[in-house]
């Protein structure tokens, strides 16, 4: 794989993907090009190289990020620290106008770090676990800033591309660790996103899905279970780079090449509905006293069992049901 770190397809001028929202600003990757990028044409597609752009969640105004992040090579996608002062981003192996290739002439992807200084992204540096011999990319930083998740094609993985994590303490990175099963498969796992509540989202063509790449989640309360997000997030085409806002978590984004878009890849915004909370008390029909340790079965309109509950010592029960059930 070359760029992006996923299935290669011909890009169109409006190709955009990989949204990440931080404090109301949405960062994304796009091949839209600007007036000063006439020389930045990707030979494989005949279109501009990918750059990192930003917009507001409340505005349609779009501009490239300021500073030293965007170059004559591909950049994006990105993740930011919670305070918005540090950016980790994917870029071709290119720093200080020096681009390196492996023995086969491939310019791989690396992850870089930049700092926000007086409104400009600067002090760009390569992360220590990047390599000249294989690609790493798609960074996602945990809310506490102590763990960075990323994708790599390093030798010894489980598939074409695997998801890894690395600890970060006082500016020093630990040793990258392959997440292994159940996340990684013999297929390709890409675009990780770690939410504030600990839910871990990623895209894969190795897990059972609706089509090509699908978005999956491992929730904090079920760390060994991979769940497909289902429709409308997933389709029969490539669906990837899922994320949601770090504020109220009601607004999400997914990238897709499904029918009806403006380009081969487009970014879709979605509203995330909170689950329904069902709660109550089971009482005896004769004396109206609470019944402890009673078993309840929640059945939907198709006679499908959604959940099995048990009341507590006071006869109370409570559960959450997804809005699509």
CSV table of N, CA, C and O in Angstrom, one decimal, residues 53-145:
chain,number,residue,atom,x,y,z
A,53,UNK,N,-7.0,20.0,6.0
A,53,UNK,CA,-7.8,21.2,6.0
A,53,UNK,C,-8.6,21.3,7.3
A,53,UNK,O,-8.6,20.3,8.1
A,54,UNK,N,-9.2,22.5,7.6
A,54,UNK,CA,-10.0,22.6,8.8
A,54,UNK,C,-11.2,23.4,8.4
A,54,UNK,O,-11.3,24.2,7.5
A,55,UNK,N,-12.3,23.2,9.2
A,55,UNK,CA,-13.5,23.9,9.1
A,55,UNK,C,-14.1,24.0,10.5
A,55,UNK,O,-13.6,23.4,11.4
A,56,UNK,N,-15.2,24.7,10.6
A,56,UNK,CA,-16.0,24.7,11.9
A,56,UNK,C,-17.2,23.8,11.8
A,56,UNK,O,-17.8,23.6,10.7
A,57,UNK,N,-17.5,23.2,12.9
A,57,UNK,CA,-18.7,22.4,12.9
A,57,UNK,C,-20.0,23.2,12.7
A,57,UNK,O,-21.0,22.7,12.4
A,58,UNK,N,-19.9,24.5,12.8
A,58,UNK,CA,-21.0,25.4,12.6
A,58,UNK,C,-20.9,26.3,11.3
A,58,UNK,O,-21.7,27.2,11.1
A,59,UNK,N,-19.9,26.0,10.5
A,59,UNK,CA,-19.6,26.9,9.3
A,59,UNK,C,-19.2,26.0,8.1
A,59,UNK,O,-18.8,24.9,8.3
A,60,UNK,N,-19.4,26.6,6.9
A,60,UNK,CA,-19.0,25.9,5.7
A,60,UNK,C,-17.7,26.4,5.2
A,60,UNK,O,-17.2,25.9,4.1
A,61,UNK,N,-17.0,27.3,5.9
A,61,UNK,CA,-15.8,27.9,5.4
A,61,UNK,C,-14.7,26.8,5.6
A,61,UNK,O,-14.6,26.2,6.7
A,62,UNK,N,-13.8,26.6,4.6
A,62,UNK,CA,-12.8,25.6,4.6
A,62,UNK,C,-11.4,26.3,4.3
A,62,UNK,O,-11.4,27.1,3.4
A,63,UNK,N,-10.4,25.9,5.0
A,63,UNK,CA,-9.1,26.5,4.7
A,63,UNK,C,-8.0,25.4,5.1
A,63,UNK,O,-8.2,24.6,6.0
A,64,UNK,N,-6.8,25.4,4.4
A,64,UNK,CA,-5.8,24.5,4.8
A,64,UNK,C,-5.2,25.0,6.2
A,64,UNK,O,-5.2,26.2,6.5
A,65,UNK,N,-4.7,24.0,7.0
A,65,UNK,CA,-4.1,24.4,8.2
A,65,UNK,C,-2.9,25.2,8.0
A,65,UNK,O,-2.1,25.0,7.0
A,66,UNK,N,-2.6,26.2,8.9
A,66,UNK,CA,-1.5,27.1,8.7
A,66,UNK,C,-0.2,26.5,9.3
A,66,UNK,O,-0.3,25.7,10.2
A,67,UNK,N,0.9,26.9,8.8
A,67,UNK,CA,2.2,26.4,9.3
A,67,UNK,C,2.9,25.5,8.4
A,67,UNK,O,2.8,25.5,7.2
A,68,UNK,N,3.6,24.5,9.0
A,68,UNK,CA,4.6,23.6,8.3
A,68,UNK,C,4.1,22.2,8.1
A,68,UNK,O,4.9,21.3,7.7
A,69,UNK,N,2.8,22.0,8.3
A,69,UNK,CA,2.3,20.6,8.2
A,69,UNK,C,2.1,20.2,6.8
A,69,UNK,O,2.6,19.1,6.4
A,70,UNK,N,1.4,21.0,6.0
A,70,UNK,CA,1.2,20.6,4.6
A,70,UNK,C,2.5,20.9,3.7
A,70,UNK,O,3.1,21.9,3.9
A,71,UNK,N,2.8,19.9,2.9
A,71,UNK,CA,4.0,20.0,2.0
A,71,UNK,C,3.6,19.6,0.6
A,71,UNK,O,2.5,19.5,0.3
A,72,UNK,N,4.6,19.4,-0.2
A,72,UNK,CA,4.4,18.9,-1.6
A,72,UNK,C,4.1,17.4,-1.6
A,72,UNK,O,3.9,16.9,-2.7
A,73,UNK,N,4.0,16.8,-0.5
A,73,UNK,CA,3.7,15.3,-0.4
A,73,UNK,C,2.3,15.2,0.2
A,73,UNK,O,1.6,16.2,0.5
A,74,UNK,N,1.9,13.9,0.4
A,74,UNK,CA,0.6,13.7,1.1
A,74,UNK,C,0.6,13.9,2.6
A,74,UNK,O,1.6,13.5,3.2
A,75,UNK,N,-0.4,14.5,3.1
A,75,UNK,CA,-0.6,14.6,4.6
A,75,UNK,C,-2.0,14.2,5.0
A,75,UNK,O,-3.0,14.4,4.2
A,76,UNK,N,-2.2,13.7,6.2
A,76,UNK,CA,-3.4,13.3,6.7
A,76,UNK,C,-3.7,11.8,6.7
A,76,UNK,O,-3.0,11.1,6.0
A,77,UNK,N,-4.5,11.4,7.7
A,77,UNK,CA,-5.4,12.1,8.6
A,77,UNK,C,-4.6,12.5,9.9
A,77,UNK,O,-3.4,12.2,10.0
A,78,UNK,N,-5.4,13.1,10.8
A,78,UNK,CA,-4.8,13.7,12.0
A,78,UNK,C,-5.5,13.3,13.3
A,78,UNK,O,-6.6,12.8,13.2
A,79,UNK,N,-4.8,13.6,14.4
A,79,UNK,CA,-5.5,13.5,15.7
A,79,UNK,C,-4.8,14.6,16.5
A,79,UNK,O,-3.7,15.0,16.3
A,80,UNK,N,-5.5,15.2,17.5
A,80,UNK,CA,-5.0,16.3,18.3
A,80,UNK,C,-5.1,15.9,19.8
A,80,UNK,O,-6.0,15.2,20.2
A,81,UNK,N,-4.3,16.6,20.6
A,81,UNK,CA,-4.4,16.4,22.0
A,81,UNK,C,-5.6,17.2,22.5
A,81,UNK,O,-6.2,18.0,21.8
A,82,UNK,N,-6.1,16.8,23.7
A,82,UNK,CA,-7.3,17.4,24.2
A,82,UNK,C,-7.3,18.9,24.2
A,82,UNK,O,-8.3,19.6,24.0
A,83,UNK,N,-6.1,19.5,24.5
A,83,UNK,CA,-6.0,21.0,24.6
A,83,UNK,C,-5.8,21.6,23.3
A,83,UNK,O,-5.8,22.9,23.2
A,84,UNK,N,-5.7,20.8,22.2
A,84,UNK,CA,-5.6,21.4,20.8
A,84,UNK,C,-4.3,22.0,20.5
A,84,UNK,O,-4.1,22.6,19.5
A,85,UNK,N,-3.2,21.7,21.3
A,85,UNK,CA,-1.9,22.3,21.1
A,85,UNK,C,-0.9,21.4,20.4
A,85,UNK,O,0.1,21.8,20.0
A,86,UNK,N,-1.2,20.1,20.3
A,86,UNK,CA,-0.3,19.1,19.7
A,86,UNK,C,-1.1,18.3,18.6
A,86,UNK,O,-2.2,17.8,18.9
A,87,UNK,N,-0.5,18.2,17.5
A,87,UNK,CA,-1.1,17.4,16.4
A,87,UNK,C,-0.2,16.3,16.0
A,87,UNK,O,1.0,16.4,15.9
A,88,UNK,N,-0.8,15.1,15.8
A,88,UNK,CA,-0.1,14.0,15.2
A,88,UNK,C,-0.8,13.7,13.9
A,88,UNK,O,-2.0,13.6,13.8
A,89,UNK,N,0.0,13.5,12.9
A,89,UNK,CA,-0.5,13.4,11.5
A,89,UNK,C,0.3,12.5,10.7
A,89,UNK,O,1.5,12.2,10.9
A,90,UNK,N,-0.4,11.9,9.7
A,90,UNK,CA,0.3,11.0,8.7
A,90,UNK,C,0.9,11.9,7.5
A,90,UNK,O,0.2,12.8,7.1
A,91,UNK,N,2.0,11.5,7.1
A,91,UNK,CA,2.6,12.1,5.9
A,91,UNK,C,3.5,11.1,5.2
A,91,UNK,O,4.1,10.2,5.9
A,92,UNK,N,3.7,11.3,3.9
A,92,UNK,CA,4.8,10.6,3.2
A,92,UNK,C,6.1,10.8,3.9
A,92,UNK,O,6.3,11.8,4.6
A,93,UNK,N,7.0,9.9,3.8
A,93,UNK,CA,8.4,10.0,4.4
A,93,UNK,C,9.1,11.3,3.8
A,93,UNK,O,9.8,11.2,2.8
A,94,UNK,N,8.8,12.4,4.4
A,94,UNK,CA,9.3,13.7,3.8
A,94,UNK,C,9.4,14.7,5.0
A,94,UNK,O,8.5,15.0,5.6
A,95,UNK,N,10.7,15.2,5.2
A,95,UNK,CA,10.9,16.1,6.3
A,95,UNK,C,12.1,17.0,5.8
A,95,UNK,O,13.1,16.6,5.4
A,96,UNK,N,11.8,18.3,6.0
A,96,UNK,CA,12.8,19.3,5.6
A,96,UNK,C,13.3,19.2,4.2
A,96,UNK,O,14.5,19.2,3.9
A,97,UNK,N,12.3,19.0,3.3
A,97,UNK,CA,12.5,18.9,1.9
A,97,UNK,C,13.3,17.6,1.5
A,97,UNK,O,14.0,17.6,0.4
A,98,UNK,N,13.3,16.7,2.4
A,98,UNK,CA,14.1,15.4,2.1
A,98,UNK,C,13.1,14.2,2.2
A,98,UNK,O,12.5,14.0,3.2
A,99,UNK,N,12.9,13.6,1.0
A,99,UNK,CA,12.1,12.4,1.0
A,99,UNK,C,12.9,11.1,0.8
A,99,UNK,O,13.8,11.1,-0.1
A,100,UNK,N,12.6,10.1,1.5
A,100,UNK,CA,13.3,8.8,1.4
A,100,UNK,C,12.5,7.7,0.9
A,100,UNK,O,11.3,7.6,1.2
A,101,UNK,N,13.0,6.8,0.1
A,101,UNK,CA,12.4,5.7,-0.4
A,101,UNK,C,13.1,4.4,0.1
A,101,UNK,O,14.2,4.4,0.4
A,102,UNK,N,12.3,3.3,0.0
A,102,UNK,CA,13.0,2.0,0.4
A,102,UNK,C,13.7,1.4,-0.8
A,102,UNK,O,13.8,2.1,-1.9
A,103,UNK,N,14.2,0.2,-0.7
A,103,UNK,CA,15.0,-0.4,-1.8
A,103,UNK,C,14.2,-0.6,-3.1
A,103,UNK,O,14.8,-0.7,-4.1
A,104,UNK,N,12.9,-0.7,-2.9
A,104,UNK,CA,12.0,-0.9,-4.1
A,104,UNK,C,11.5,0.4,-4.7
A,104,UNK,O,10.6,0.4,-5.6
A,105,UNK,N,12.0,1.5,-4.1
A,105,UNK,CA,11.6,2.8,-4.6
A,105,UNK,C,10.3,3.4,-4.1
A,105,UNK,O,9.6,4.3,-4.7
A,106,UNK,N,9.8,2.8,-2.9
A,106,UNK,CA,8.5,3.2,-2.4
A,106,UNK,C,8.7,4.2,-1.3
A,106,UNK,O,9.6,4.0,-0.4
A,107,UNK,N,8.0,5.3,-1.3
A,107,UNK,CA,8.0,6.3,-0.3
A,107,UNK,C,6.9,6.1,0.7
A,107,UNK,O,5.7,6.3,0.4
A,108,UNK,N,7.2,5.5,1.8
A,108,UNK,CA,6.2,5.0,2.8
A,108,UNK,C,5.6,6.2,3.6
A,108,UNK,O,6.1,7.3,3.5
A,109,UNK,N,4.7,5.8,4.4
A,109,UNK,CA,4.0,6.8,5.3
A,109,UNK,C,4.7,6.8,6.7
A,109,UNK,O,5.1,5.7,7.1
A,110,UNK,N,4.7,7.9,7.3
A,110,UNK,CA,5.2,8.0,8.7
A,110,UNK,C,4.2,8.9,9.5
A,110,UNK,O,3.4,9.6,8.9
A,111,UNK,N,4.4,8.9,10.8
A,111,UNK,CA,3.6,9.7,11.7
A,111,UNK,C,4.5,10.8,12.2
A,111,UNK,O,5.6,10.6,12.6
A,112,UNK,N,4.0,12.1,12.1
A,112,UNK,CA,4.8,13.2,12.6
A,112,UNK,C,4.0,14.0,13.7
A,112,UNK,O,2.8,13.8,13.8
A,113,UNK,N,4.7,14.8,14.4
A,113,UNK,CA,4.1,15.6,15.5
A,113,UNK,C,4.4,17.1,15.2
A,113,UNK,O,5.4,17.4,14.7
A,114,UNK,N,3.4,17.9,15.5
A,114,UNK,CA,3.5,19.4,15.3
A,114,UNK,C,2.9,20.1,16.5
A,114,UNK,O,2.0,19.5,17.2
A,115,UNK,N,3.4,21.3,16.8
A,115,UNK,CA,3.0,22.1,17.9
A,115,UNK,C,2.3,23.3,17.4
A,115,UNK,O,2.8,23.9,16.4
A,116,UNK,N,1.3,23.8,18.1
A,116,UNK,CA,0.6,25.0,17.7
A,116,UNK,C,1.3,26.2,18.4
A,116,UNK,O,1.3,26.3,19.6
A,117,UNK,N,1.9,27.1,17.6
A,117,UNK,CA,2.6,28.2,18.2
A,117,UNK,C,2.1,29.5,17.5
A,117,UNK,O,2.3,29.6,16.3
A,118,UNK,N,1.5,30.4,18.2
A,118,UNK,CA,1.0,31.6,17.7
A,118,UNK,C,0.1,31.4,16.5
A,118,UNK,O,0.2,32.1,15.4
A,119,UNK,N,-0.8,30.3,16.6
A,119,UNK,CA,-1.7,30.0,15.5
A,119,UNK,C,-1.1,29.3,14.3
A,119,UNK,O,-1.9,29.0,13.3
A,120,UNK,N,0.2,28.9,14.4
A,120,UNK,CA,0.8,28.2,13.3
A,120,UNK,C,1.3,26.8,13.8
A,120,UNK,O,1.8,26.7,14.9
A,121,UNK,N,1.1,25.8,12.9
A,121,UNK,CA,1.5,24.5,13.3
A,121,UNK,C,3.0,24.4,12.8
A,121,UNK,O,3.3,24.5,11.6
A,122,UNK,N,3.9,24.2,13.8
A,122,UNK,CA,5.3,24.2,13.5
A,122,UNK,C,6.0,23.1,14.4
A,122,UNK,O,5.4,22.3,15.0
A,123,UNK,N,7.4,23.2,14.4
A,123,UNK,CA,8.2,22.2,15.1
A,123,UNK,C,7.8,20.8,14.8
A,123,UNK,O,7.7,19.9,15.6
A,124,UNK,N,7.8,20.5,13.5
A,124,UNK,CA,7.4,19.2,13.0
A,124,UNK,C,8.5,18.2,13.2
A,124,UNK,O,9.7,18.5,12.8
A,125,UNK,N,8.2,17.1,13.8
A,125,UNK,CA,9.2,16.0,14.0
A,125,UNK,C,8.7,14.7,13.8
A,125,UNK,O,7.5,14.4,14.0
A,126,UNK,N,9.5,13.7,13.3
A,126,UNK,CA,9.1,12.4,13.0
A,126,UNK,C,9.0,11.6,14.3
A,126,UNK,O,9.8,11.7,15.2
A,127,UNK,N,8.0,10.7,14.5
A,127,UNK,CA,7.9,9.9,15.7
A,127,UNK,C,8.9,8.7,15.6
A,127,UNK,O,9.1,8.2,14.5
A,128,UNK,N,9.4,8.3,16.7
A,128,UNK,CA,10.6,7.4,16.7
A,128,UNK,C,10.3,6.0,16.1
A,128,UNK,O,11.2,5.3,15.7
A,129,UNK,N,9.0,5.6,16.1
A,129,UNK,CA,8.7,4.2,15.7
A,129,UNK,C,8.4,4.2,14.2
A,129,UNK,O,8.0,3.1,13.7
A,130,UNK,N,8.4,5.3,13.5
A,130,UNK,CA,8.2,5.3,12.0
A,130,UNK,C,9.4,4.6,11.4
A,130,UNK,O,10.5,4.5,11.9
A,131,UNK,N,9.2,4.2,10.1
A,131,UNK,CA,10.3,3.4,9.4
A,131,UNK,C,10.4,3.8,8.0
A,131,UNK,O,9.4,4.3,7.3
A,132,UNK,N,11.6,3.7,7.4
A,132,UNK,CA,11.8,3.9,6.0
A,132,UNK,C,11.3,2.7,5.2
A,132,UNK,O,11.2,2.8,3.9
A,133,UNK,N,11.1,1.6,5.8
A,133,UNK,CA,10.9,0.3,5.1
A,133,UNK,C,9.4,-0.2,5.1
A,133,UNK,O,9.1,-1.1,4.4
A,134,UNK,N,8.5,0.5,5.9
A,134,UNK,CA,7.1,0.1,5.8
A,134,UNK,C,6.3,1.3,6.4
A,134,UNK,O,6.9,2.2,7.0
A,135,UNK,N,5.0,1.3,6.1
A,135,UNK,CA,4.2,2.5,6.4
A,135,UNK,C,3.6,2.4,7.8
A,135,UNK,O,3.3,1.3,8.3
A,136,UNK,N,3.5,3.5,8.5
A,136,UNK,CA,2.7,3.7,9.7
A,136,UNK,C,1.9,4.9,9.5
A,136,UNK,O,2.3,5.9,8.8
A,137,UNK,N,0.7,5.0,10.1
A,137,UNK,CA,-0.2,6.1,9.9
A,137,UNK,C,-1.4,6.0,10.7
A,137,UNK,O,-1.6,5.2,11.6
A,138,UNK,N,-2.4,6.9,10.4
A,138,UNK,CA,-3.7,6.9,11.0
A,138,UNK,C,-3.7,7.0,12.5
A,138,UNK,O,-4.2,6.2,13.2
A,139,UNK,N,-3.0,8.0,13.1
A,139,UNK,CA,-2.9,8.1,14.5
A,139,UNK,C,-4.2,8.5,15.2
A,139,UNK,O,-5.0,9.2,14.6
A,140,UNK,N,-4.4,8.0,16.4
A,140,UNK,CA,-5.5,8.4,17.2
A,140,UNK,C,-5.1,8.5,18.7
A,140,UNK,O,-4.6,7.5,19.2
A,141,UNK,N,-5.2,9.6,19.3
A,141,UNK,CA,-4.7,9.8,20.7
A,141,UNK,C,-5.8,9.7,21.7
A,141,UNK,O,-6.9,10.2,21.5
A,142,UNK,N,-5.5,9.0,22.8
A,142,UNK,CA,-6.5,8.9,23.9
A,142,UNK,C,-6.7,10.2,24.5
A,142,UNK,O,-5.9,11.1,24.4
A,143,UNK,N,-7.9,10.4,25.2
A,143,UNK,CA,-8.2,11.6,25.8
A,143,UNK,C,-7.2,12.1,26.8
A,143,UNK,O,-7.0,13.3,27.0
A,144,UNK,N,-6.6,11.2,27.6
A,144,UNK,CA,-5.6,11.5,28.6
A,144,UNK,C,-4.3,11.8,28.0
A,144,UNK,O,-3.3,12.1,28.7
A,145,UNK,N,-4.1,11.6,26.7
A,145,UNK,CA,-2.8,11.8,26.0
A,145,UNK,C,-1.7,10.8,26.3
A,145,UNK,O,-0.6,11.0,26.0
